[in-house]
Amino acid sequence: MLMHFLMYLVPILLGTMGALWLGARFGRPWSPQDEQKQNFEHVTSLVRMLFAFTLAFVVVLVWQEYQAGQKTATAEASALTEVNWAALELPADQRDGLRQRMIVYTHKVIAQEWPAMQDKLTMDTDTRNAWDDLRRYAVQLPTVDARTTDFQHRVLTQLETAGQARRERGNETQSGLPSVFWAGLLVGAAMMLALPALWGTRFTTRSVLFLTVLATCVTGMLFLVGEMDHAFSGEISVPPTAFQELLDRLDRLS
């Protein structure tokens, strides 16, 4: 993650320092009573306030997006866990058939679908086929007696809950921050860095240090937002922990 962050930070720092040098080289220095300096301070204060408001709003949005993805993944795995417990009361052949298909599906979610969500922001076709096979098998289970029918109904109910969570996970995989928010963040960040650099600031150690810290903080926040933009993609994303725990439980009971 650090190298990824530095890939963004270094060119931004170079651009900011170049803008500072140009501003110091060709800009007009401030005089103590310069009216333009006062106007500049008003403008930069307004830009900082708008950028801070937009950034705070966006951080809340992406954090809620992350939590929603985590909740959805946990709900799907929890529903499949309930399927497993209900299947314990079914005849041995039905129980084993369900469990084997759940193991195949869960393994594909971890090994194939999660990487597809990470890299391509899409669900995996092979995993979807495994899910369809699990659902098809559960629907076609033969009825033996009233007690078995009751547990088969529980299995189908929990599979429907898991299916709804899976659909929500697919939607959350593709959803992200609206482009208008990204535009506001990028324009605000550019103004935050360009205004002090270009408006006659002297090229001194103090100004260089100030803009370096400012550029690092702004870049760091934008990098954080970008990594959390999609709940199942990026360095900061929802891990398949719930499905790994489910797979471990299924393996122990097999």
CSV table of C-alpha atoms in Angstrom, one decimal:
chain,number,residue,atom,x,y,z
A,1,MET,CA,0.0,0.0,0.0
A,2,LEU,CA,2.9,2.4,0.8
A,3,MET,CA,4.4,2.1,-2.7
A,4,HIS,CA,1.0,2.6,-4.2
A,5,PHE,CA,0.6,5.8,-2.2
A,6,LEU,CA,4.0,7.1,-3.1
A,7,MET,CA,3.2,6.6,-6.8
A,8,TYR,CA,0.6,9.3,-6.3
A,9,LEU,CA,2.4,11.5,-3.8
A,10,VAL,CA,5.7,12.0,-5.6
A,11,PRO,CA,4.3,13.6,-8.8
A,12,ILE,CA,1.9,15.7,-6.8
A,13,LEU,CA,4.8,17.0,-4.6
A,14,LEU,CA,6.9,17.7,-7.7
A,15,GLY,CA,4.0,19.6,-9.3
A,16,THR,CA,3.3,21.6,-6.2
A,17,MET,CA,7.0,22.5,-5.8
A,18,GLY,CA,7.1,23.5,-9.4
A,19,ALA,CA,4.0,25.7,-9.0
A,20,LEU,CA,5.6,27.3,-5.9
A,21,TRP,CA,8.8,28.1,-7.8
A,22,LEU,CA,6.9,29.6,-10.6
A,23,GLY,CA,4.8,31.7,-8.2
A,24,ALA,CA,7.9,32.9,-6.4
A,25,ARG,CA,9.7,33.6,-9.6
A,26,PHE,CA,7.0,35.5,-11.5
A,27,GLY,CA,4.5,36.5,-8.9
A,28,ARG,CA,4.5,39.8,-7.1
A,29,PRO,CA,5.5,39.6,-3.4
A,30,TRP,CA,2.9,40.8,-0.8
A,31,SER,CA,3.2,44.2,0.8
A,32,PRO,CA,2.2,44.5,4.5
A,33,GLN,CA,-1.0,46.4,3.6
A,34,ASP,CA,-1.7,44.7,0.3
A,35,GLU,CA,-5.5,44.4,-0.3
A,36,GLN,CA,-4.9,41.5,-2.7
A,37,LYS,CA,-3.4,39.5,0.2
A,38,GLN,CA,-6.5,40.0,2.3
A,39,ASN,CA,-8.7,38.9,-0.6
A,40,PHE,CA,-6.4,35.9,-1.1
A,41,GLU,CA,-6.8,34.9,2.5
A,42,HIS,CA,-10.5,35.1,2.2
A,43,VAL,CA,-10.6,33.0,-0.9
A,44,THR,CA,-8.2,30.3,0.5
A,45,SER,CA,-10.3,30.1,3.8
A,46,LEU,CA,-13.4,29.6,1.7
A,47,VAL,CA,-11.7,26.9,-0.4
A,48,ARG,CA,-10.4,25.1,2.7
A,49,MET,CA,-13.9,25.1,4.3
A,50,LEU,CA,-15.6,23.8,1.2
A,51,PHE,CA,-12.9,21.1,0.6
A,52,ALA,CA,-13.1,20.0,4.3
A,53,PHE,CA,-16.9,19.7,4.1
A,54,THR,CA,-16.8,17.8,0.9
A,55,LEU,CA,-14.1,15.5,2.1
A,56,ALA,CA,-15.8,14.8,5.4
A,57,PHE,CA,-19.1,14.0,3.6
A,58,VAL,CA,-17.3,11.6,1.2
A,59,VAL,CA,-15.4,9.8,3.9
A,60,VAL,CA,-18.7,9.1,5.7
A,61,LEU,CA,-20.2,7.8,2.4
A,62,VAL,CA,-17.3,5.4,1.6
A,63,TRP,CA,-17.2,4.2,5.2
A,64,GLN,CA,-20.9,3.4,5.1
A,65,GLU,CA,-20.4,1.7,1.8
A,66,TYR,CA,-17.6,-0.5,3.4
A,67,GLN,CA,-19.8,-1.3,6.4
A,68,ALA,CA,-22.7,-2.2,4.1
A,69,GLY,CA,-20.5,-4.6,2.2
A,70,GLN,CA,-19.2,-6.2,5.3
A,71,LYS,CA,-22.8,-6.6,6.6
A,72,THR,CA,-23.9,-8.2,3.3
A,73,ALA,CA,-21.1,-10.7,3.2
A,74,THR,CA,-21.7,-11.7,6.8
A,75,ALA,CA,-25.5,-12.1,6.2
A,76,GLU,CA,-24.9,-14.4,3.3
A,77,ALA,CA,-22.4,-16.6,5.2
A,78,SER,CA,-24.7,-16.6,8.2
A,79,ALA,CA,-27.7,-17.8,6.1
A,80,LEU,CA,-25.6,-20.6,4.7
A,81,THR,CA,-24.5,-21.6,8.2
A,82,GLU,CA,-28.2,-21.9,9.1
A,83,VAL,CA,-28.7,-24.1,6.0
A,84,ASN,CA,-26.0,-26.3,7.3
A,85,TRP,CA,-27.6,-26.7,10.7
A,86,ALA,CA,-31.0,-27.4,9.2
A,87,ALA,CA,-29.5,-30.0,6.8
A,88,LEU,CA,-28.3,-32.0,9.9
A,89,GLU,CA,-31.9,-33.1,10.4
A,90,LEU,CA,-32.3,-34.3,6.8
A,91,PRO,CA,-31.7,-37.9,5.6
A,92,ALA,CA,-28.0,-38.7,5.1
A,93,ASP,CA,-28.0,-38.6,1.3
A,94,GLN,CA,-29.8,-35.2,1.2
A,95,ARG,CA,-27.6,-33.8,4.0
A,96,ASP,CA,-24.4,-34.9,2.3
A,97,GLY,CA,-25.5,-33.6,-1.1
A,98,LEU,CA,-26.3,-30.2,0.3
A,99,ARG,CA,-23.1,-30.0,2.3
A,100,GLN,CA,-20.9,-31.0,-0.7
A,101,ARG,CA,-22.5,-28.3,-2.9
A,102,MET,CA,-22.1,-25.7,-0.1
A,103,ILE,CA,-18.4,-26.6,0.2
A,104,VAL,CA,-18.0,-26.2,-3.6
A,105,TYR,CA,-19.8,-22.9,-3.6
A,106,THR,CA,-18.0,-21.4,-0.6
A,107,HIS,CA,-14.6,-22.5,-1.9
A,108,LYS,CA,-15.4,-20.8,-5.3
A,109,VAL,CA,-16.5,-17.6,-3.5
A,110,ILE,CA,-13.2,-17.4,-1.7
A,111,ALA,CA,-10.8,-18.6,-4.5
A,112,GLN,CA,-12.5,-17.2,-7.6
A,113,GLU,CA,-15.3,-14.7,-6.9
A,114,TRP,CA,-13.4,-12.5,-4.3
A,115,PRO,CA,-10.5,-12.0,-6.7
A,116,ALA,CA,-12.9,-11.2,-9.5
A,117,MET,CA,-14.6,-8.5,-7.3
A,118,GLN,CA,-11.2,-7.2,-6.4
A,119,ASP,CA,-9.8,-6.9,-9.9
A,120,LYS,CA,-12.8,-6.6,-12.2
A,121,LEU,CA,-15.6,-5.3,-10.0
A,122,THR,CA,-17.8,-8.1,-11.1
A,123,MET,CA,-19.1,-11.5,-9.9
A,124,ASP,CA,-17.6,-14.8,-11.1
A,125,THR,CA,-19.7,-16.8,-13.6
A,126,ASP,CA,-18.4,-20.2,-12.4
A,127,THR,CA,-19.3,-19.3,-8.8
A,128,ARG,CA,-22.8,-18.3,-9.9
A,129,ASN,CA,-23.2,-21.7,-11.6
A,130,ALA,CA,-22.2,-23.4,-8.4
A,131,TRP,CA,-24.8,-21.3,-6.5
A,132,ASP,CA,-27.5,-22.2,-9.1
A,133,ASP,CA,-26.6,-25.9,-8.7
A,134,LEU,CA,-27.0,-25.6,-4.9
A,135,ARG,CA,-30.3,-23.9,-5.2
A,136,ARG,CA,-31.6,-26.4,-7.8
A,137,TYR,CA,-30.6,-29.4,-5.7
A,138,ALA,CA,-32.3,-28.0,-2.6
A,139,VAL,CA,-35.5,-27.3,-4.5
A,140,GLN,CA,-35.6,-30.8,-5.9
A,141,LEU,CA,-35.1,-32.6,-2.6
A,142,PRO,CA,-37.7,-35.4,-2.3
A,143,THR,CA,-40.2,-35.3,0.6
A,144,VAL,CA,-39.9,-38.2,3.0
A,145,ASP,CA,-42.2,-37.2,6.0
A,146,ALA,CA,-43.6,-34.2,7.7
A,147,ARG,CA,-40.5,-33.6,9.8
A,148,THR,CA,-38.2,-33.7,6.8
A,149,THR,CA,-40.5,-31.3,4.9
A,150,ASP,CA,-40.2,-28.8,7.8
A,151,PHE,CA,-36.4,-28.8,7.7
A,152,GLN,CA,-36.4,-28.7,3.9
A,153,HIS,CA,-38.5,-25.6,4.1
A,154,ARG,CA,-36.0,-24.1,6.6
A,155,VAL,CA,-33.2,-24.9,4.1
A,156,LEU,CA,-35.1,-23.2,1.3
A,157,THR,CA,-35.9,-20.1,3.4
A,158,GLN,CA,-32.2,-19.6,4.4
A,159,LEU,CA,-31.1,-20.2,0.8
A,160,GLU,CA,-33.5,-17.4,-0.2
A,161,THR,CA,-31.9,-15.1,2.4
A,162,ALA,CA,-28.4,-16.0,1.2
A,163,GLY,CA,-29.5,-15.4,-2.4
A,164,GLN,CA,-30.8,-11.9,-1.6
A,165,ALA,CA,-27.5,-11.1,0.2
A,166,ARG,CA,-25.6,-12.4,-2.8
A,167,ARG,CA,-27.5,-10.1,-5.1
A,168,GLU,CA,-26.9,-7.2,-2.8
A,169,ARG,CA,-23.2,-8.1,-2.8
A,170,GLY,CA,-23.2,-8.1,-6.6
A,171,ASN,CA,-24.7,-4.6,-6.6
A,172,GLU,CA,-22.3,-3.3,-4.0
A,173,THR,CA,-19.3,-4.7,-6.0
A,174,GLN,CA,-20.1,-2.3,-8.9
A,175,SER,CA,-21.4,0.7,-6.9
A,176,GLY,CA,-19.0,3.4,-6.1
A,177,LEU,CA,-18.6,7.1,-5.3
A,178,PRO,CA,-20.6,9.3,-7.9
A,179,SER,CA,-18.3,11.1,-10.3
A,180,VAL,CA,-19.6,14.5,-9.1
A,181,PHE,CA,-18.0,13.9,-5.7
A,182,TRP,CA,-14.7,12.9,-7.2
A,183,ALA,CA,-14.8,16.1,-9.4
A,184,GLY,CA,-15.4,18.2,-6.3
A,185,LEU,CA,-12.6,16.5,-4.4
A,186,LEU,CA,-10.0,16.8,-7.2
A,187,VAL,CA,-10.9,20.4,-8.0
A,188,GLY,CA,-10.8,21.3,-4.3
A,189,ALA,CA,-7.5,19.6,-3.7
A,190,ALA,CA,-6.0,21.3,-6.8
A,191,MET,CA,-7.1,24.7,-5.5
A,192,MET,CA,-5.8,23.9,-2.0
A,193,LEU,CA,-2.3,23.2,-3.4
A,194,ALA,CA,-2.2,25.7,-6.3
A,195,LEU,CA,-3.4,28.9,-4.6
A,196,PRO,CA,-0.7,29.1,-2.0
A,197,ALA,CA,1.9,28.0,-4.5
A,198,LEU,CA,1.0,30.4,-7.4
A,199,TRP,CA,-0.1,33.6,-5.5
A,200,GLY,CA,3.2,35.1,-4.8
A,201,THR,CA,4.4,32.9,-1.9
A,202,ARG,CA,8.2,33.2,-1.4
A,203,PHE,CA,10.3,30.1,-2.2
A,204,THR,CA,11.7,29.5,1.3
A,205,THR,CA,12.3,26.4,3.5
A,206,ARG,CA,9.3,27.3,5.5
A,207,SER,CA,7.0,27.5,2.5
A,208,VAL,CA,8.4,24.3,1.0
A,209,LEU,CA,7.8,22.4,4.3
A,210,PHE,CA,4.3,23.8,4.6
A,211,LEU,CA,3.3,22.8,1.1
A,212,THR,CA,4.9,19.4,1.5
A,213,VAL,CA,2.9,18.7,4.6
A,214,LEU,CA,-0.3,20.0,3.0
A,215,ALA,CA,0.2,18.0,-0.2
A,216,THR,CA,0.9,14.8,1.8
A,217,CYS,CA,-2.2,15.2,3.9
A,218,VAL,CA,-4.4,16.0,0.9
A,219,THR,CA,-3.0,13.2,-1.1
A,220,GLY,CA,-3.3,10.8,1.8
A,221,MET,CA,-7.0,11.6,2.3
A,222,LEU,CA,-7.8,11.2,-1.4
A,223,PHE,CA,-5.8,7.9,-1.5
A,224,LEU,CA,-7.8,6.7,1.5
A,225,VAL,CA,-11.1,7.6,-0.2
A,226,GLY,CA,-10.0,5.9,-3.4
A,227,GLU,CA,-9.0,2.7,-1.7
A,228,MET,CA,-12.4,2.5,0.2
A,229,ASP,CA,-14.5,3.6,-2.8
A,230,HIS,CA,-15.6,0.1,-3.6
A,231,ALA,CA,-16.4,-2.1,-0.7
A,232,PHE,CA,-14.9,-5.3,-2.2
A,233,SER,CA,-12.0,-3.7,-4.2
A,234,GLY,CA,-8.8,-1.9,-3.3
A,235,GLU,CA,-6.3,-2.2,-0.5
A,236,ILE,CA,-8.9,-1.4,2.1
A,237,SER,CA,-11.8,-3.8,1.2
A,238,VAL,CA,-14.1,-6.3,2.9
A,239,PRO,CA,-12.2,-9.7,3.3
A,240,PRO,CA,-13.9,-13.1,2.8
A,241,THR,CA,-13.5,-13.8,6.5
A,242,ALA,CA,-17.1,-14.9,7.0
A,243,PHE,CA,-16.9,-17.4,4.1
A,244,GLN,CA,-13.5,-18.8,5.4
A,245,GLU,CA,-15.1,-19.4,8.7
A,246,LEU,CA,-18.1,-21.1,7.1
A,247,LEU,CA,-15.7,-23.3,4.9
A,248,ASP,CA,-13.8,-24.3,8.0
A,249,ARG,CA,-17.0,-25.3,9.8
A,250,LEU,CA,-18.2,-27.3,6.7
A,251,ASP,CA,-14.9,-29.1,6.4
A,252,ARG,CA,-14.9,-30.1,10.1
A,253,LEU,CA,-18.4,-31.6,9.8
A,254,SER,CA,-17.7,-33.5,6.6
